[in-house]
Every structure is written in structure tokens, then in C-alpha cells.
Amino acid sequence: MDEAPQCAPVFNVSHSGDHALIALADPCGVMHLGVDIEQQRSDLDADVMLGVVCTAQERDSVRRAPDVLSAFYQRWVGKEAVLKAIGIGVAEHLCSIDISPQADGRLAIASEVPEWNGFQAMALPAPPGYAAALAWRTKEST
């Protein structure tokens, strides 16, 4: 009797403060997966961080937000999740993608790097004082 080959699930892990996330996906449909959770530190200098990790469009959007800290962290976790899914260094590429939160929880991703097209992301529910996001790329989008 022939059996289909067994494949290990695609997975990714993140932790911050007292919480962790583990994302698992079926390798038959998902090729790349990234997840991030961050504890929102109230002592973070969002203005300094915006200049280091955000695109000009993101900086403008965050500065106009009613809650600058939450808006910053929403983009930060989205960027980290996407870059982890892509499989590249987070620190070197934070300004290479632009994250725009949508009303339905999806995170629109823009990048000038053609190989990074086809990734999807969404905000995840997180405990109070935390932000979290999930990113993936399906086999059909390659």
C-alpha cells in the first residue's frame, strides 16, 4: 500500500514579556510562515523608532493615529512577521516593507522587492499591552 509522504508542519515562534505565539501551517498549502508578538513598552521613544524602522508613509500614518504607541507596534509586529516569513534578517530590512493596517485586521504589505510579493499578513488578537501579527505565503502565490 502506497502512502503519501509525510511532511512536517511549517512553523514559527515568537515570545515577548510573559507571552509567546506558535504558528503552525499545513506544508501542502503554506510555504512560508512568520509570527511576532511584542510587549508594548510605554517608555519606548516612538519618534526615534519611527525614524529607524518605518517608511515615510508609515511615519506619517503613525503620527496621525490617536494612539501613536499602538499604531507603531501594529506596524512593528507586522514587519517582523513578514520578514520572518520571508526568511531574512529583520534588523537590516525593516524599512524595505511598508505595513498598512486595514479595517478588517489584514495588514497590506508593500515592497519594491519583487520576490516579496504574494505574502499576506494579519493582526492577531493579543493580551492587553501586547501586539501580535501573522504572515504567510501560500504555494499558489509563488
Short mmCIF file of C-alpha atoms in Angstrom, two decimals:
data_model
loop_
_atom_site.label_atom_id
_atom_site.label_comp_id
_atom_site.label_asym_id
_atom_site.label_seq_id
_atom_site.Cartn_x
_atom_site.Cartn_y
_atom_site.Cartn_z
CA MET A 1 0.00 0.00 0.00
CA ASP A 2 1.49 3.32 -1.08
CA GLU A 3 1.30 6.07 1.49
CA ALA A 4 1.55 9.75 0.78
CA PRO A 5 4.81 11.23 2.02
CA GLN A 6 4.54 12.80 5.44
CA CYS A 7 5.61 16.41 5.73
CA ALA A 8 6.36 18.29 8.91
CA PRO A 9 4.23 21.36 9.51
CA VAL A 10 5.62 24.77 8.69
CA PHE A 11 6.07 26.67 11.96
CA ASN A 12 7.34 29.86 13.54
CA VAL A 13 7.70 31.04 17.14
CA SER A 14 7.85 34.40 18.89
CA HIS A 15 7.89 35.50 22.53
CA SER A 16 7.94 38.75 24.45
CA GLY A 17 7.36 39.53 28.10
CA ASP A 18 5.11 36.86 29.60
CA HIS A 19 3.59 35.64 26.32
CA ALA A 20 4.52 33.51 23.34
CA LEU A 21 2.98 32.59 19.99
CA ILE A 22 3.47 29.47 17.95
CA ALA A 23 2.13 29.37 14.39
CA LEU A 24 1.67 26.05 12.60
CA ALA A 25 0.60 25.58 8.98
CA ASP A 26 -0.01 22.72 6.59
CA PRO A 27 3.02 22.42 4.27
CA CYS A 28 0.72 21.36 1.43
CA GLY A 29 -0.69 24.88 1.24
CA VAL A 30 1.70 27.22 3.05
CA MET A 31 5.34 27.63 2.08
CA HIS A 32 6.43 30.44 4.42
CA LEU A 33 5.17 31.46 7.84
CA GLY A 34 6.10 34.16 10.35
CA VAL A 35 4.60 35.32 13.62
CA ASP A 36 5.51 38.07 16.06
CA ILE A 37 4.31 39.24 19.45
CA GLU A 38 5.67 42.28 21.27
CA GLN A 39 5.02 43.72 24.69
CA GLN A 40 4.18 47.39 24.21
CA ARG A 41 6.67 49.34 26.31
CA SER A 42 5.31 52.71 27.36
CA ASP A 43 8.86 54.06 27.76
CA LEU A 44 9.62 53.45 24.08
CA ASP A 45 10.54 56.64 22.22
CA ALA A 46 8.24 56.07 19.25
CA ASP A 47 9.56 59.14 17.43
CA VAL A 48 13.12 57.78 17.44
CA MET A 49 11.98 54.29 16.46
CA LEU A 50 9.80 55.63 13.63
CA GLY A 51 12.86 57.18 12.03
CA VAL A 52 14.81 53.93 12.26
CA VAL A 53 12.30 51.25 11.26
CA CYS A 54 9.45 52.87 9.33
CA THR A 55 8.97 54.13 5.81
CA ALA A 56 7.91 57.76 5.28
CA GLN A 57 4.30 56.67 4.67
CA GLU A 58 4.28 54.63 7.88
CA ARG A 59 5.76 57.51 9.89
CA ASP A 60 3.04 59.89 8.65
CA SER A 61 0.28 57.39 9.37
CA VAL A 62 1.54 56.56 12.88
CA ARG A 63 1.98 60.22 13.82
CA ARG A 64 -1.66 60.90 12.82
CA ALA A 65 -3.00 57.95 14.83
CA PRO A 66 -4.97 58.61 18.04
CA ASP A 67 -2.70 56.12 19.88
CA VAL A 68 0.81 56.54 18.45
CA LEU A 69 2.33 53.73 20.52
CA SER A 70 -0.28 51.15 19.46
CA ALA A 71 -0.06 52.26 15.83
CA PHE A 72 3.72 51.90 15.91
CA TYR A 73 3.60 48.42 17.46
CA GLN A 74 0.95 47.27 14.99
CA ARG A 75 3.34 48.04 12.15
CA TRP A 76 6.36 46.70 14.03
CA VAL A 77 4.84 43.24 14.61
CA GLY A 78 3.55 43.17 11.02
CA LYS A 79 7.02 43.93 9.68
CA GLU A 80 8.68 41.33 11.88
CA ALA A 81 6.15 38.64 10.99
CA VAL A 82 6.54 39.32 7.25
CA LEU A 83 10.34 39.42 7.38
CA LYS A 84 10.42 36.19 9.41
CA ALA A 85 8.14 34.57 6.82
CA ILE A 86 10.42 35.76 4.03
CA GLY A 87 13.34 34.32 5.97
CA ILE A 88 15.64 37.34 6.06
CA GLY A 89 17.23 39.44 8.78
CA VAL A 90 14.76 41.69 10.49
CA ALA A 91 17.13 44.49 11.52
CA GLU A 92 18.51 45.08 8.03
CA HIS A 93 15.19 45.13 6.19
CA LEU A 94 12.61 46.88 8.38
CA CYS A 95 12.41 49.87 6.02
CA SER A 96 12.17 47.59 2.97
CA ILE A 97 8.48 46.91 3.50
CA ASP A 98 5.53 49.13 4.29
CA ILE A 99 2.72 47.84 6.51
CA SER A 100 -0.73 49.44 6.35
CA PRO A 101 -3.36 48.11 8.77
CA GLN A 102 -6.77 47.59 7.18
CA ALA A 103 -10.18 47.88 8.88
CA ASP A 104 -10.75 44.11 8.69
CA GLY A 105 -7.50 43.24 10.50
CA ARG A 106 -5.47 42.46 7.41
CA LEU A 107 -2.14 44.16 7.01
CA ALA A 108 -1.46 45.45 3.50
CA ILE A 109 2.16 44.85 2.52
CA ALA A 110 4.06 46.97 0.02
CA SER A 111 7.62 46.34 -1.11
CA GLU A 112 9.71 47.14 -4.14
CA VAL A 113 11.38 43.71 -3.92
CA PRO A 114 9.58 41.50 -6.48
CA GLU A 115 10.44 38.27 -4.64
CA TRP A 116 8.49 39.51 -1.62
CA ASN A 117 5.18 39.79 -3.46
CA GLY A 118 2.46 37.33 -2.58
CA PHE A 119 2.86 37.45 1.19
CA GLN A 120 -0.23 38.08 3.30
CA ALA A 121 -0.45 39.29 6.89
CA MET A 122 -2.98 39.99 9.58
CA ALA A 123 -3.10 41.40 13.08
CA LEU A 124 -3.80 38.82 15.77
CA PRO A 125 -5.74 39.27 18.99
CA ALA A 126 -3.23 39.82 21.79
CA PRO A 127 -3.34 40.24 25.56
CA PRO A 128 -3.67 43.81 26.86
CA GLY A 129 -0.41 45.69 26.40
CA TYR A 130 0.76 43.45 23.54
CA ALA A 131 0.57 43.48 19.75
CA ALA A 132 0.79 40.43 17.50
CA ALA A 133 0.75 39.56 13.80
CA LEU A 134 0.89 36.57 11.48
CA ALA A 135 2.31 36.46 7.94
CA TRP A 136 2.31 33.70 5.34
CA ARG A 137 2.77 32.85 1.71
CA THR A 138 0.79 30.08 0.08
CA LYS A 139 2.14 27.79 -2.60
CA GLU A 140 -0.35 29.26 -5.10
CA SER A 141 1.07 32.77 -4.68
CA THR A 142 4.62 31.87 -5.76
#
